[in-house]
mmCIF file of C-alpha atoms in Angstrom:
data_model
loop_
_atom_site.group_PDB
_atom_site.id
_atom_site.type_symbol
_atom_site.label_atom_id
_atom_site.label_comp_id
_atom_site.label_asym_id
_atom_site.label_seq_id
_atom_site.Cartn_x
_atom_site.Cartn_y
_atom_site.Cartn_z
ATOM 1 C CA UNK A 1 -25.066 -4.033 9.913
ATOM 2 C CA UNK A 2 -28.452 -4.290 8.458
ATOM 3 C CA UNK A 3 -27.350 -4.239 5.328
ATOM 4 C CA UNK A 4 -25.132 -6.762 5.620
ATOM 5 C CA UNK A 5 -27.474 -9.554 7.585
ATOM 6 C CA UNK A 6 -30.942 -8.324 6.247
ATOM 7 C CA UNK A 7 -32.182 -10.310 3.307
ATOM 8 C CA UNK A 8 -32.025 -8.115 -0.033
ATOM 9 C CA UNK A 9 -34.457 -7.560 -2.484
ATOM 10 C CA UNK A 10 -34.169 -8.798 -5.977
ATOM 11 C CA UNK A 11 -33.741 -5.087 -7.078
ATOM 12 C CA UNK A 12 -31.027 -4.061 -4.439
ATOM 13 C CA UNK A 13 -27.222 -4.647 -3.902
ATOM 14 C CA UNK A 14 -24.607 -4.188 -1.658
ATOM 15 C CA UNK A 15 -21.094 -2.958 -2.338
ATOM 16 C CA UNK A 16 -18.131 -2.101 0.306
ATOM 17 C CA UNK A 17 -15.941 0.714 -1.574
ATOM 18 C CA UNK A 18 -12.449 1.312 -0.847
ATOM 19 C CA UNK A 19 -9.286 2.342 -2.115
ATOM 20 C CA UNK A 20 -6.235 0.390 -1.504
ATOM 21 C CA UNK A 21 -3.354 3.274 -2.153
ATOM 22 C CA UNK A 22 -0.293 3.549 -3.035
ATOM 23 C CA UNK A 23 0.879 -0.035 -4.346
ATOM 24 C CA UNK A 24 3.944 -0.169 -5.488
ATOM 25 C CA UNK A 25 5.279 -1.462 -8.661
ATOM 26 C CA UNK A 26 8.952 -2.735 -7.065
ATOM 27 C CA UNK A 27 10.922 -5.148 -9.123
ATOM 28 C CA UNK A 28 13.935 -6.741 -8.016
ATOM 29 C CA UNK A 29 17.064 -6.330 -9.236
ATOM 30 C CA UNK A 30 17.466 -10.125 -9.595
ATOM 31 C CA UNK A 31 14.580 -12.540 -10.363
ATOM 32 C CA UNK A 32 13.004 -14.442 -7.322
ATOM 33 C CA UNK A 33 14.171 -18.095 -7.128
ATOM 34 C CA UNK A 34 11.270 -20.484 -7.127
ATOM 35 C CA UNK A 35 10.609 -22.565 -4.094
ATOM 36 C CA UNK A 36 11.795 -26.299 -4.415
ATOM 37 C CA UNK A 37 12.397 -29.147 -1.674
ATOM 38 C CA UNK A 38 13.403 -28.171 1.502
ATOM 39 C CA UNK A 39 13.655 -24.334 0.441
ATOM 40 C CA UNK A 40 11.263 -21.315 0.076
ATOM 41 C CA UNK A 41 11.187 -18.512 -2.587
ATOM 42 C CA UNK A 42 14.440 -16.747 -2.746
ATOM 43 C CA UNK A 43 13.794 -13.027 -3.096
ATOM 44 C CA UNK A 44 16.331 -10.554 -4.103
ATOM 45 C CA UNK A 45 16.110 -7.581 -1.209
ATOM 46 C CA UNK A 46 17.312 -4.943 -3.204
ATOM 47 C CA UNK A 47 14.740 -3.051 -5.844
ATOM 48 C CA UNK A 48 13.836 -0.599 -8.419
ATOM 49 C CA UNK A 49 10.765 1.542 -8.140
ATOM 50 C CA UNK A 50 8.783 2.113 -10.509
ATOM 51 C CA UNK A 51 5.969 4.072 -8.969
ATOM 52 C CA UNK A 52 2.728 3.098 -7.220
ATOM 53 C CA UNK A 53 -0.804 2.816 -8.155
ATOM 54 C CA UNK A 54 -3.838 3.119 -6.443
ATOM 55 C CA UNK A 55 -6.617 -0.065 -6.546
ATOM 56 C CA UNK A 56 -10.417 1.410 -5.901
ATOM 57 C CA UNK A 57 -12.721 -1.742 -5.310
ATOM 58 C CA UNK A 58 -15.911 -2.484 -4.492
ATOM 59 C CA UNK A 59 -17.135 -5.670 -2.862
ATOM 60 C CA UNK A 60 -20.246 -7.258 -3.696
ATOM 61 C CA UNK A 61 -21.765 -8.864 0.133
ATOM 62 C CA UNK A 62 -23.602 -11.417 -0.969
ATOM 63 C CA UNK A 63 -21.960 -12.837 -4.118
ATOM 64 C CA UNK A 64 -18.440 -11.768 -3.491
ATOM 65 C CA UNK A 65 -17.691 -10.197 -6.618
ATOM 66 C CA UNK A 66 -15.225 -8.053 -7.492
ATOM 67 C CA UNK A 67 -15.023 -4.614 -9.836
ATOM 68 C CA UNK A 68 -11.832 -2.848 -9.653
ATOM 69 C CA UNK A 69 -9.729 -0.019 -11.325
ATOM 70 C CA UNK A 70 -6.746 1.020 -10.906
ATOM 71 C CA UNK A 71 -5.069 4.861 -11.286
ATOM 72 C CA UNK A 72 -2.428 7.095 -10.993
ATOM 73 C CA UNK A 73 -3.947 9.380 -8.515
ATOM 74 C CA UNK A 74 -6.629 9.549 -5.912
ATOM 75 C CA UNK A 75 -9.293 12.497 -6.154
ATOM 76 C CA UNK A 76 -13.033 12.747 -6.118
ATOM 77 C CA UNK A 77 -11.892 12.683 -10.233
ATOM 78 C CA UNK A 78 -11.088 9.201 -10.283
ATOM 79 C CA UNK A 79 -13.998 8.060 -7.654
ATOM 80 C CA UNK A 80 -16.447 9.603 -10.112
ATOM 81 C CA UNK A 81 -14.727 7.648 -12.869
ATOM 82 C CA UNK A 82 -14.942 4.245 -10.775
ATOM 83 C CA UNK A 83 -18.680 4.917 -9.819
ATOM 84 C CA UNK A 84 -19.460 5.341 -13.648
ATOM 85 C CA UNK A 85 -17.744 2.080 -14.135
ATOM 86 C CA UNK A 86 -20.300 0.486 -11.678
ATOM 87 C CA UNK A 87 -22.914 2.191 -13.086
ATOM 88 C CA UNK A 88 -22.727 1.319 -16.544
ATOM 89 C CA UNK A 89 -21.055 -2.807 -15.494
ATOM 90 C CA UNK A 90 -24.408 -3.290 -12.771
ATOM 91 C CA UNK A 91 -27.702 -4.586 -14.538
ATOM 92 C CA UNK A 92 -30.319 -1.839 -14.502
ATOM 93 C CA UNK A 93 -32.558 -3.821 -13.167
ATOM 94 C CA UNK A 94 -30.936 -3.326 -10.041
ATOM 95 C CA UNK A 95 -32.780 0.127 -9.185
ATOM 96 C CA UNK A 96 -30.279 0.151 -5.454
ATOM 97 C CA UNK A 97 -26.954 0.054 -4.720
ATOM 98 C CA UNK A 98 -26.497 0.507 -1.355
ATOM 99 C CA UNK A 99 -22.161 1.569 -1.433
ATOM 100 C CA UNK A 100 -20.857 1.587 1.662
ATOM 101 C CA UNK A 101 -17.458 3.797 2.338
ATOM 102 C CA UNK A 102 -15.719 5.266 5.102
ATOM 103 C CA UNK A 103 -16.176 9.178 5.708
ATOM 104 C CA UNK A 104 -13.191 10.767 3.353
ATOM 105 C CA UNK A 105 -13.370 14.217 1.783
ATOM 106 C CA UNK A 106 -12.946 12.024 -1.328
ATOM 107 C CA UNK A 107 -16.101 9.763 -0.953
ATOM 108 C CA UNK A 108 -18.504 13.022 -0.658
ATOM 109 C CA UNK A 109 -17.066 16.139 -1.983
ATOM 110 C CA UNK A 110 -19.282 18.368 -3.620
ATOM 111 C CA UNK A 111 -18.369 16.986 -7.034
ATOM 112 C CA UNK A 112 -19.760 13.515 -5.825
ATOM 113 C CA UNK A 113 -22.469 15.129 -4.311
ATOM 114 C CA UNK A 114 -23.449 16.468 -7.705
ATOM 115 C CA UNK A 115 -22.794 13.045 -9.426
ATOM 116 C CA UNK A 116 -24.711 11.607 -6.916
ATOM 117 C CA UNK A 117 -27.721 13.893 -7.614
ATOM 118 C CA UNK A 118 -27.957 12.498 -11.191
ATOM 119 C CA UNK A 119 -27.558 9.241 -10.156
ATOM 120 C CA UNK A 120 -30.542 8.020 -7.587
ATOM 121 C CA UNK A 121 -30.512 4.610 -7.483
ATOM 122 C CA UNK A 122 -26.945 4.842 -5.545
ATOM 123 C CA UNK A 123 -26.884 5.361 -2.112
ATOM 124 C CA UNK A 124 -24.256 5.866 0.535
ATOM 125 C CA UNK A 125 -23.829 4.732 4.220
ATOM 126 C CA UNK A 126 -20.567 5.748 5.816
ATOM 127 C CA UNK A 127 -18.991 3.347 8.429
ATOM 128 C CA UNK A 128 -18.131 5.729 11.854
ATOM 129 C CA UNK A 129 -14.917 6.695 12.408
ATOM 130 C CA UNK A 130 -12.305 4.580 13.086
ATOM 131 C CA UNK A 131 -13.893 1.237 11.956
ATOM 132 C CA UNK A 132 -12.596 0.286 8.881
ATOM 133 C CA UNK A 133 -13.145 -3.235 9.482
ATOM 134 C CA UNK A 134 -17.115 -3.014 8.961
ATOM 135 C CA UNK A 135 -16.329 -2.556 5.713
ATOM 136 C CA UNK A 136 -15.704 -6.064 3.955
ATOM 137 C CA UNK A 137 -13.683 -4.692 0.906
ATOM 138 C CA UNK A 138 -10.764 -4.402 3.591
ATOM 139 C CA UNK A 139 -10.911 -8.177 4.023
ATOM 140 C CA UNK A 140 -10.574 -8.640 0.560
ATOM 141 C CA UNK A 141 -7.522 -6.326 0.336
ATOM 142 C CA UNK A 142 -6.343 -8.279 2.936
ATOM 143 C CA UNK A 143 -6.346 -11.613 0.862
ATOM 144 C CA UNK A 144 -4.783 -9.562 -2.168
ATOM 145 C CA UNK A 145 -1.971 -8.625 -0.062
ATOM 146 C CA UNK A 146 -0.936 -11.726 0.672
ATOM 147 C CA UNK A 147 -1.909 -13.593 -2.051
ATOM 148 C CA UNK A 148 -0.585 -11.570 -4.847
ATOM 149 C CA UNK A 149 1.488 -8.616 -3.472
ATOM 150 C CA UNK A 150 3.311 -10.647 -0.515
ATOM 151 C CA UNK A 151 6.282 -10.969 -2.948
ATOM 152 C CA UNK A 152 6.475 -7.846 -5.264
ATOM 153 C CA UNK A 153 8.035 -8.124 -8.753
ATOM 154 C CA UNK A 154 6.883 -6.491 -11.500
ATOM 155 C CA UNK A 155 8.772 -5.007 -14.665
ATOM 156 C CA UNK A 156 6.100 -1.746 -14.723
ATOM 157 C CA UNK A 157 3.006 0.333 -13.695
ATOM 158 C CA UNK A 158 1.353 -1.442 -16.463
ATOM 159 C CA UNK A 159 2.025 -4.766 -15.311
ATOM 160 C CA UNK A 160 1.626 -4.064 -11.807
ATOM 161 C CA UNK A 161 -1.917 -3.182 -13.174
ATOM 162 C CA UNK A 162 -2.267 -5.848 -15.548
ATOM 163 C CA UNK A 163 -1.601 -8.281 -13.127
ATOM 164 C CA UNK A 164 -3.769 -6.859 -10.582
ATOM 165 C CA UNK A 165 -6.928 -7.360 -13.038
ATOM 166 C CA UNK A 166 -5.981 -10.640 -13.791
ATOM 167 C CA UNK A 167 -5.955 -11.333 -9.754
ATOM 168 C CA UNK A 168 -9.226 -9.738 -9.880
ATOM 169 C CA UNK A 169 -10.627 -12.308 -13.091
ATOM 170 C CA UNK A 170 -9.232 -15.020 -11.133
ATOM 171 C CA UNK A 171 -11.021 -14.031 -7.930
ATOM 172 C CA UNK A 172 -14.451 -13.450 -9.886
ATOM 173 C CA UNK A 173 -14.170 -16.869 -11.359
ATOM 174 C CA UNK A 174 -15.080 -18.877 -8.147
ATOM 175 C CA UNK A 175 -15.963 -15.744 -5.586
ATOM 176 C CA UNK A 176 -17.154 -16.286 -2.559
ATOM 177 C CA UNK A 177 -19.236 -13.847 0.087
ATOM 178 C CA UNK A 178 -17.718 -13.331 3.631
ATOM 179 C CA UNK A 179 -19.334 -15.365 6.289
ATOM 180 C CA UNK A 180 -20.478 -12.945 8.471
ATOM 181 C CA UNK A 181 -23.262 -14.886 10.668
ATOM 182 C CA UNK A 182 -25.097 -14.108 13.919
ATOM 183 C CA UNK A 183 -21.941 -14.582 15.949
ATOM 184 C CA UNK A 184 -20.133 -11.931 14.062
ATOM 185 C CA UNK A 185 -22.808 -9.602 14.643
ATOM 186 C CA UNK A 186 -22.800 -10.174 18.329
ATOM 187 C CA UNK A 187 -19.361 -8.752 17.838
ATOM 188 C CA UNK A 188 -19.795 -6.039 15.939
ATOM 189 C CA UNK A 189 -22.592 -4.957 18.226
ATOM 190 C CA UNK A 190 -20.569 -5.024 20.787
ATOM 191 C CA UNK A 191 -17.390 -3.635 19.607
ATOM 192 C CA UNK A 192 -19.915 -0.424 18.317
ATOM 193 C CA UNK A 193 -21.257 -0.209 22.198
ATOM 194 C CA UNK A 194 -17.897 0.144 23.604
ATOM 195 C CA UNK A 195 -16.788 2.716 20.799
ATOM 196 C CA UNK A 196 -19.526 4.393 21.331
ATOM 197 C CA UNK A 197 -19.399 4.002 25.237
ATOM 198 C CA UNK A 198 -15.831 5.820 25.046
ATOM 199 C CA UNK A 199 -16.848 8.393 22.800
ATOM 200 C CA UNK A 200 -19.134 9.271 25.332
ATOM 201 C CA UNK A 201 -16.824 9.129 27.998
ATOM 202 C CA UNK A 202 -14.384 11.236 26.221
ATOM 203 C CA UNK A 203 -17.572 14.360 25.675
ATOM 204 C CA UNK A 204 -18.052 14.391 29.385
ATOM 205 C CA UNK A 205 -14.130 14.618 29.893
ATOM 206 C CA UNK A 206 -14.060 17.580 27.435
ATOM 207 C CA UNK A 207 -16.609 19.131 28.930
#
């Protein structure tokens, strides 16, 4: 929470990581009918698949930007690949990225670990277990969901993916940071006390 209510340095940036798996690149067997007076989007129920890709983003907190890449699979491989992506698309002059993630075998295997050891000016802060929704890139999936994938029809993985960056561009063009304020923090503060009131509970139950 501090880093996401704290002011930043000039030198020092915040980015929730995620990946949003397994999206599918369905088309319909008969075109959606656009909406017109009266009458919503017609969509055709019935599809072809033609396999799934997974989305790894990273959300910038304070200016809302967006860097994503898309790939077949989902292995410490292709988190490497997307954290060289950030490293060489950030300015240098930002000496901190602060990235935060949730706990997966995937966001700190020993082949990140090493990556990370060449790479000081990133560091990690994992969200506890079971709360997803501190991290803000989920909120942002959540607006690509239904915004662009609420209605799926696309001929291909490679428009599936093409069509993902250019939701991405569009995005970027007039982003916007989440307005987390003092009220949501209340919250959060809370929400952690409870979790962390019943994790409690549940060690003196074991024991």
């Amino acid at each position: 929470m501090d880093l996401y209510f704290r002011p930043l340095n000039s030198w020092e940036c915040v980015l929730c990581v995620d990946e949003n798996t397994s999206i599918q690149a369905r088309k319909a067997l008969k075109d959606p009918k656009a909406a017109c007076k009266d009458k919503p989007v017609l969509v055709e129920h019935e599809y072809k698949r033609n396999g799934a890709l997974n989305l790894l983003a990273a959300f910038d907190t304070r200016s809302g930007h967006v860097y994503g890449k898309c790939y077949d699979r989902k292995r410490q491989v292709e988190f490497i690949d997307f954290l060289e992506y950030l490293d060489k698309t950030i300015p240098a002059d930002i000496t901190m990225i602060h990235v935060v993630c949730d706990n997966v075998p995937m966001h700190h295997g020993k082949k990140v670990a090493a990556w990370l050891e060449d790479h000081k000016r990133f560091v990690f802060h994992f969200t506890p277990v079971h709360c997803s929704w501190m991290n803000q890139v989920e909120q942002w999936f959540g607006i690509l969901k239904r915004k662009r994938l609420s209605i799926p029809h696309f001929e291909s993985k490679d428009d599936l993916k093409a069509k993902l960056y250019s939701f991405i561009e569009q995005w970027n063009e007039t982003a916007h940071a989440f307005k987390w304020d003092k009220k949501t923090k209340i919250k959060l503060e809370t929400m952690i006390a409870k979790i962390r009131e019943r994790m409690e509970s549940e060690k003196t139950g074991a024991a």
